[in-house]
Amino acid sequence: MTPACRVVEELLGIGPSDHVVIVHDEANADIAAAFEHAAAERGVLVERLAWGSIERRPLPACPSAVLRAIHGATATVMVVSWEEGEYDARYALINAVIGARTRHVHMIGTGRRAFIGSMMASTGRVFELLQAVRAAMRPASRLSVRSLAGTHLDVEMAPHLRWFANGHAVVPGHWINVPFGALISSPATVNGVYVVDASIGGGFGARSGLLTSRPIKLTIEGSRVRRVECSDITLRRYVETFMAESKDRDRVGLLSLGANLGIREALGEVVHDENMPGLHLSLGDTVPTRTGATWTAYGQLAFASGAADVDLDGEPLIRRTRYVRFV
């Protein structure tokens, strides 16, 4: 089964009565065509819209043509490259998906290699692992992360915070990010050092690639980044600028426990790497409607680490990108 067919069949569950809308940019026309072919094979109506030829990028808002198409669809796919300044446009698209109760797949800044590599594992196996890890979480669980690169991080959860899976068959009014396969929540407290030696989000991060030779070291106290260190001055300033531009952007907003069993190594694309078994984090937006967090921030910057060991409530969970429990 091709990656596109797996998305269409196993994630979206496309059937003969569906109307599928695919939104894409020029750089992802080939992936969009693969989705179109996979959906058309099931005898459904497929509509493709260009994101970026409608208006010059970055788009300040979601084009009205896209919003109208979403409201006439039952399933949607967005596959575009990352552009700084399009947060509001993408946010509006997601709100339209929720309002129209479509089933949506969201692919932002995902290269062909990352897309194919992330779809190698059986979706059923990934779903089962996510369910098992979620069931093991307690209201006040503690996570401990250590790596040879220098990460030593301690995380505490709280009863009001919820975990949600980016790995499930999509139902109306919901969406899934692809690559997929992570359990996500907002932490109560985070303390320690987190070494980002895989990848970083954002447009600049997408161009920076794999960070193995120039890792970013984040010193975190009380869930806030107190110090950023990196041999690459441009990378360090990129992170510092993001944190300074808006309130609470220096605060850890999300944790991501990667659980995609098909991903064994980082590629330098954060949307891929944050699904690799390990613990990854984001600054800013907490997605409060899904996590139950009582605060949030405008904007988000994601970080992914390489091979790290993760303990859950004092028991081994992950050892160097492999789950040692539940598999």
CSV table of C-alpha atoms in Angstrom, one decimal:
chain,number,residue,atom,x,y,z
A,1,MET,CA,0.0,0.0,0.0
A,2,THR,CA,1.4,3.4,-1.0
A,3,PRO,CA,1.7,6.2,1.7
A,4,ALA,CA,-1.0,8.2,0.0
A,5,CYS,CA,-3.4,5.2,-0.2
A,6,ARG,CA,-2.7,4.5,3.5
A,7,VAL,CA,-3.7,8.1,4.4
A,8,VAL,CA,-6.8,8.0,2.3
A,9,GLU,CA,-7.9,4.5,3.4
A,10,GLU,CA,-6.7,4.1,7.0
A,11,LEU,CA,-6.7,7.7,8.3
A,12,LEU,CA,-9.5,9.4,6.4
A,13,GLY,CA,-11.6,6.3,5.6
A,14,ILE,CA,-12.6,7.7,2.2
A,15,GLY,CA,-15.7,6.0,0.7
A,16,PRO,CA,-17.9,6.5,-2.4
A,17,SER,CA,-20.1,9.2,-0.8
A,18,ASP,CA,-17.2,11.5,0.1
A,19,HIS,CA,-16.3,14.8,-1.5
A,20,VAL,CA,-12.5,15.4,-1.1
A,21,VAL,CA,-10.8,18.7,-1.3
A,22,ILE,CA,-7.0,18.9,-1.6
A,23,VAL,CA,-5.3,22.2,-0.9
A,24,HIS,CA,-1.6,22.3,-1.9
A,25,ASP,CA,1.2,24.6,-3.1
A,26,GLU,CA,3.4,24.1,-6.2
A,27,ALA,CA,6.2,22.5,-4.3
A,28,ASN,CA,3.8,19.7,-3.2
A,29,ALA,CA,1.9,19.2,-6.4
A,30,ASP,CA,3.3,15.6,-6.8
A,31,ILE,CA,2.1,14.6,-3.3
A,32,ALA,CA,-1.3,16.2,-3.9
A,33,ALA,CA,-1.5,14.3,-7.2
A,34,ALA,CA,-0.8,11.0,-5.3
A,35,PHE,CA,-3.7,11.9,-2.9
A,36,GLU,CA,-6.0,12.7,-5.8
A,37,HIS,CA,-5.2,9.4,-7.5
A,38,ALA,CA,-5.7,7.4,-4.3
A,39,ALA,CA,-9.1,9.1,-3.6
A,40,ALA,CA,-10.2,8.9,-7.2
A,41,GLU,CA,-9.6,5.1,-7.2
A,42,ARG,CA,-12.4,4.9,-4.7
A,43,GLY,CA,-14.8,6.6,-7.0
A,44,VAL,CA,-15.1,9.9,-5.1
A,45,LEU,CA,-15.4,13.5,-6.2
A,46,VAL,CA,-12.0,15.2,-5.8
A,47,GLU,CA,-11.3,18.9,-6.0
A,48,ARG,CA,-7.8,20.5,-5.9
A,49,LEU,CA,-7.1,24.1,-4.9
A,50,ALA,CA,-3.8,25.9,-5.1
A,51,TRP,CA,-2.5,27.5,-1.9
A,52,GLY,CA,-0.1,30.3,-2.9
A,53,SER,CA,-1.2,30.9,-6.5
A,54,ILE,CA,-4.4,32.4,-5.2
A,55,GLU,CA,-2.4,35.1,-3.4
A,56,ARG,CA,1.3,35.8,-2.9
A,57,ARG,CA,2.8,33.9,0.1
A,58,PRO,CA,2.9,34.2,3.0
A,59,LEU,CA,-0.8,34.4,3.1
A,60,PRO,CA,-2.1,36.7,5.8
A,61,ALA,CA,-5.5,34.9,5.8
A,62,CYS,CA,-7.0,31.8,4.5
A,63,PRO,CA,-8.3,32.4,1.0
A,64,SER,CA,-12.1,32.6,0.7
A,65,ALA,CA,-12.1,30.1,-2.1
A,66,VAL,CA,-10.5,27.5,0.2
A,67,LEU,CA,-13.0,28.3,3.0
A,68,ARG,CA,-15.9,27.8,0.6
A,69,ALA,CA,-14.6,24.5,-0.7
A,70,ILE,CA,-14.1,23.2,2.9
A,71,HIS,CA,-17.7,23.8,3.7
A,72,GLY,CA,-18.8,21.7,0.7
A,73,ALA,CA,-16.4,18.8,1.5
A,74,THR,CA,-16.6,15.8,3.7
A,75,ALA,CA,-12.8,15.2,3.8
A,76,THR,CA,-9.9,17.6,3.2
A,77,VAL,CA,-6.1,17.4,2.9
A,78,MET,CA,-3.7,20.3,3.2
A,79,VAL,CA,-0.2,19.7,1.9
A,80,VAL,CA,2.0,22.8,1.7
A,81,SER,CA,5.5,23.9,2.5
A,82,TRP,CA,6.2,26.0,5.6
A,83,GLU,CA,6.1,29.8,5.3
A,84,GLU,CA,6.6,32.2,8.2
A,85,GLY,CA,3.6,34.5,8.7
A,86,GLU,CA,0.9,32.0,7.7
A,87,TYR,CA,-0.1,30.9,11.3
A,88,ASP,CA,-3.4,32.9,11.1
A,89,ALA,CA,-4.2,31.5,7.7
A,90,ARG,CA,-3.6,27.9,8.8
A,91,TYR,CA,-5.5,28.5,12.0
A,92,ALA,CA,-8.5,29.8,10.1
A,93,LEU,CA,-8.4,26.7,7.9
A,94,ILE,CA,-8.5,24.4,10.9
A,95,ASN,CA,-11.4,26.3,12.4
A,96,ALA,CA,-13.3,25.9,9.1
A,97,VAL,CA,-12.6,22.2,9.2
A,98,ILE,CA,-14.1,22.0,12.7
A,99,GLY,CA,-17.1,24.1,11.8
A,100,ALA,CA,-17.8,22.2,8.6
A,101,ARG,CA,-17.2,18.8,10.4
A,102,THR,CA,-14.9,17.5,7.7
A,103,ARG,CA,-12.3,14.9,8.3
A,104,HIS,CA,-8.9,16.6,7.8
A,105,VAL,CA,-5.3,15.6,7.2
A,106,HIS,CA,-2.8,18.4,7.8
A,107,MET,CA,0.7,18.2,6.2
A,108,ILE,CA,2.8,21.3,6.7
A,109,GLY,CA,6.5,21.4,5.7
A,110,THR,CA,6.7,17.7,5.1
A,111,GLY,CA,9.2,16.6,2.5
A,112,ARG,CA,8.7,13.5,0.3
A,113,ARG,CA,11.2,11.4,2.1
A,114,ALA,CA,9.7,12.3,5.5
A,115,PHE,CA,6.2,11.5,4.3
A,116,ILE,CA,7.2,8.1,2.9
A,117,GLY,CA,9.4,7.2,5.9
A,118,SER,CA,6.7,8.1,8.4
A,119,MET,CA,4.1,5.8,6.7
A,120,MET,CA,6.2,2.6,6.8
A,121,ALA,CA,4.7,1.2,10.1
A,122,SER,CA,1.2,-0.3,10.3
A,123,THR,CA,-1.2,2.4,11.4
A,124,GLY,CA,-2.9,-0.2,13.5
A,125,ARG,CA,0.3,-0.9,15.5
A,126,VAL,CA,0.9,2.8,16.0
A,127,PHE,CA,-2.7,3.4,17.2
A,128,GLU,CA,-2.4,0.4,19.6
A,129,LEU,CA,0.8,1.7,21.1
A,130,LEU,CA,-0.6,5.2,21.6
A,131,GLN,CA,-3.6,3.8,23.4
A,132,ALA,CA,-1.4,1.7,25.6
A,133,VAL,CA,0.9,4.6,26.6
A,134,ARG,CA,-2.1,6.8,27.2
A,135,ALA,CA,-3.7,4.2,29.5
A,136,ALA,CA,-0.5,4.1,31.5
A,137,MET,CA,-0.6,7.8,32.2
A,138,ARG,CA,-1.6,8.8,35.7
A,139,PRO,CA,-3.2,12.2,36.6
A,140,ALA,CA,0.2,13.4,38.1
A,141,SER,CA,2.6,11.3,36.1
A,142,ARG,CA,6.3,12.2,36.0
A,143,LEU,CA,8.6,11.8,32.9
A,144,SER,CA,12.3,11.7,33.1
A,145,VAL,CA,14.4,12.2,29.9
A,146,ARG,CA,18.1,11.6,29.5
A,147,SER,CA,20.4,11.5,26.4
A,148,LEU,CA,24.1,11.1,25.5
A,149,ALA,CA,23.8,14.6,23.9
A,150,GLY,CA,23.3,16.1,27.4
A,151,THR,CA,19.5,16.2,27.9
A,152,HIS,CA,18.5,15.8,31.6
A,153,LEU,CA,14.9,16.9,31.9
A,154,ASP,CA,12.2,16.2,34.5
A,155,VAL,CA,8.5,16.8,33.7
A,156,GLU,CA,5.5,16.7,35.9
A,157,MET,CA,1.9,16.5,34.8
A,158,ALA,CA,-1.3,17.6,36.6
A,159,PRO,CA,-4.8,16.1,37.0
A,160,HIS,CA,-6.5,18.8,34.8
A,161,LEU,CA,-4.2,18.2,31.9
A,162,ARG,CA,-5.3,15.8,29.1
A,163,TRP,CA,-3.3,13.7,26.7
A,164,PHE,CA,-4.5,13.4,23.1
A,165,ALA,CA,-3.1,11.3,20.3
A,166,ASN,CA,-2.0,12.5,16.9
A,167,GLY,CA,-2.6,9.0,15.6
A,168,HIS,CA,-6.2,7.9,15.1
A,169,ALA,CA,-8.8,7.3,12.4
A,170,VAL,CA,-10.1,10.8,11.7
A,171,VAL,CA,-13.8,11.5,12.6
A,172,PRO,CA,-15.9,14.5,11.4
A,173,GLY,CA,-14.8,17.8,12.8
A,174,HIS,CA,-11.3,16.6,13.7
A,175,TRP,CA,-7.9,16.5,12.1
A,176,ILE,CA,-4.6,14.7,12.2
A,177,ASN,CA,-1.1,15.9,11.4
A,178,VAL,CA,0.9,13.8,9.0
A,179,PRO,CA,3.5,12.6,9.7
A,180,PHE,CA,1.6,11.1,12.7
A,181,GLY,CA,2.2,9.0,15.7
A,182,ALA,CA,2.6,11.0,18.9
A,183,LEU,CA,0.9,11.4,22.3
A,184,ILE,CA,0.6,15.1,23.2
A,185,SER,CA,-0.2,17.2,26.2
A,186,SER,CA,0.7,20.4,28.0
A,187,PRO,CA,3.0,19.9,31.1
A,188,ALA,CA,2.5,21.3,34.6
A,189,THR,CA,6.2,21.9,35.2
A,190,VAL,CA,9.4,21.3,33.2
A,191,ASN,CA,12.9,21.6,34.7
A,192,GLY,CA,16.3,20.8,33.4
A,193,VAL,CA,18.3,20.8,30.1
A,194,TYR,CA,16.9,19.8,26.8
A,195,VAL,CA,19.3,19.3,23.9
A,196,VAL,CA,17.7,19.8,20.5
A,197,ASP,CA,20.0,17.7,18.2
A,198,ALA,CA,17.4,16.6,15.6
A,199,SER,CA,15.4,19.6,14.3
A,200,ILE,CA,13.5,22.8,15.0
A,201,GLY,CA,10.3,24.1,13.5
A,202,GLY,CA,9.4,27.2,11.6
A,203,GLY,CA,10.6,28.4,8.2
A,204,PHE,CA,14.2,28.9,9.2
A,205,GLY,CA,14.1,25.5,11.0
A,206,ALA,CA,12.9,23.8,7.9
A,207,ARG,CA,15.9,25.2,6.0
A,208,SER,CA,18.4,24.4,8.7
A,209,GLY,CA,18.0,20.6,8.5
A,210,LEU,CA,19.5,18.1,10.9
A,211,LEU,CA,21.1,19.7,14.0
A,212,THR,CA,23.4,16.9,15.1
A,213,SER,CA,26.6,19.0,14.5
A,214,ARG,CA,25.1,22.2,16.0
A,215,PRO,CA,22.6,21.3,18.7
A,216,ILE,CA,20.6,23.8,20.6
A,217,LYS,CA,20.8,23.6,24.4
A,218,LEU,CA,17.7,24.9,26.2
A,219,THR,CA,18.0,25.5,30.0
A,220,ILE,CA,14.5,25.3,31.4
A,221,GLU,CA,13.4,26.4,34.9
A,222,GLY,CA,9.8,26.5,36.0
A,223,SER,CA,8.7,25.6,32.5
A,224,ARG,CA,10.4,28.7,31.0
A,225,VAL,CA,13.5,28.8,28.9
A,226,ARG,CA,16.1,30.7,30.8
A,227,ARG,CA,19.0,30.3,28.5
A,228,VAL,CA,19.6,29.3,24.8
A,229,GLU,CA,23.0,28.0,23.7
A,230,CYS,CA,24.2,27.0,20.2
A,231,SER,CA,27.4,27.3,18.3
A,232,ASP,CA,25.3,28.5,15.3
A,233,ILE,CA,24.6,32.2,16.3
A,234,THR,CA,21.8,32.5,13.7
A,235,LEU,CA,20.0,29.5,15.2
A,236,ARG,CA,20.3,30.9,18.7
A,237,ARG,CA,19.0,34.2,17.7
A,238,TYR,CA,16.1,32.6,15.8
A,239,VAL,CA,15.0,30.9,19.0
A,240,GLU,CA,15.5,34.0,21.2
A,241,THR,CA,13.6,36.2,18.7
A,242,PHE,CA,10.7,33.9,18.7
A,243,MET,CA,10.5,33.9,22.5
A,244,ALA,CA,10.8,37.7,22.7
A,245,GLU,CA,8.1,38.5,20.1
A,246,SER,CA,5.0,37.7,22.3
A,247,LYS,CA,4.0,36.9,25.9
A,248,ASP,CA,4.7,33.3,27.1
A,249,ARG,CA,6.5,32.2,24.0
A,250,ASP,CA,9.4,31.3,26.3
A,251,ARG,CA,7.2,28.8,28.1
A,252,VAL,CA,6.9,25.0,27.3
A,253,GLY,CA,3.5,24.7,25.9
A,254,LEU,CA,3.4,21.1,24.6
A,255,LEU,CA,5.1,17.8,25.1
A,256,SER,CA,5.1,15.1,22.4
A,257,LEU,CA,5.8,11.5,23.1
A,258,GLY,CA,6.7,10.1,19.7
A,259,ALA,CA,5.3,6.6,19.0
A,260,ASN,CA,5.7,6.0,15.3
A,261,LEU,CA,7.4,2.7,15.2
A,262,GLY,CA,8.5,3.1,11.6
A,263,ILE,CA,10.7,6.1,12.4
A,264,ARG,CA,14.2,5.1,13.6
A,265,GLU,CA,16.3,8.2,12.8
A,266,ALA,CA,15.9,11.9,12.6
A,267,LEU,CA,15.8,13.5,9.1
A,268,GLY,CA,16.0,17.2,10.1
A,269,GLU,CA,12.3,17.8,9.5
A,270,VAL,CA,10.6,18.5,12.8
A,271,VAL,CA,7.1,17.3,11.6
A,272,HIS,CA,8.8,13.9,11.0
A,273,ASP,CA,11.3,13.8,13.9
A,274,GLU,CA,8.8,14.7,16.6
A,275,ASN,CA,7.0,11.4,15.9
A,276,MET,CA,10.1,9.4,16.5
A,277,PRO,CA,10.0,7.5,19.8
A,278,GLY,CA,11.3,9.9,22.4
A,279,LEU,CA,10.2,13.1,24.1
A,280,HIS,CA,9.9,16.3,22.1
A,281,LEU,CA,8.6,19.7,23.1
A,282,SER,CA,7.2,23.0,21.8
A,283,LEU,CA,7.2,26.6,23.1
A,284,GLY,CA,4.0,28.7,23.0
A,285,ASP,CA,0.6,27.5,22.0
A,286,THR,CA,-0.9,24.8,24.4
A,287,VAL,CA,-3.9,23.9,22.3
A,288,PRO,CA,-6.0,24.4,25.4
A,289,THR,CA,-9.2,22.9,23.9
A,290,ARG,CA,-7.5,19.6,23.7
A,291,THR,CA,-5.0,19.6,26.6
A,292,GLY,CA,-7.1,21.4,29.2
A,293,ALA,CA,-4.2,23.9,29.8
A,294,THR,CA,-5.3,27.1,31.6
A,295,TRP,CA,-3.0,29.3,29.5
A,296,THR,CA,-1.7,29.6,26.0
A,297,ALA,CA,0.4,31.8,23.7
A,298,TYR,CA,0.2,33.1,20.2
A,299,GLY,CA,2.5,31.1,17.9
A,300,GLN,CA,4.4,27.9,18.4
A,301,LEU,CA,8.0,26.7,17.9
A,302,ALA,CA,8.7,22.9,18.0
A,303,PHE,CA,11.9,21.1,18.9
A,304,ALA,CA,12.8,17.5,18.4
A,305,SER,CA,15.7,15.5,19.9
A,306,GLY,CA,17.5,12.5,18.7
A,307,ALA,CA,17.9,9.2,20.6
A,308,ALA,CA,16.9,9.7,24.2
A,309,ASP,CA,15.9,7.5,27.1
A,310,VAL,CA,12.5,8.2,28.7
A,311,ASP,CA,11.2,6.9,32.0
A,312,LEU,CA,7.5,7.1,33.0
A,313,ASP,CA,6.8,7.2,36.7
A,314,GLY,CA,10.2,5.7,37.4
A,315,GLU,CA,9.9,2.8,35.0
A,316,PRO,CA,11.8,2.5,31.6
A,317,LEU,CA,9.5,3.5,28.6
A,318,ILE,CA,11.9,4.3,25.7
A,319,ARG,CA,15.5,3.4,25.2
A,320,ARG,CA,17.2,5.0,22.2
A,321,THR,CA,14.1,5.3,19.9
A,322,ARG,CA,12.7,1.9,20.9
A,323,TYR,CA,9.8,1.3,23.3
A,324,VAL,CA,10.7,-1.2,25.9
A,325,ARG,CA,7.1,-1.4,27.2
A,326,PHE,CA,3.8,-2.2,25.4
A,327,VAL,CA,5.5,-3.7,22.3
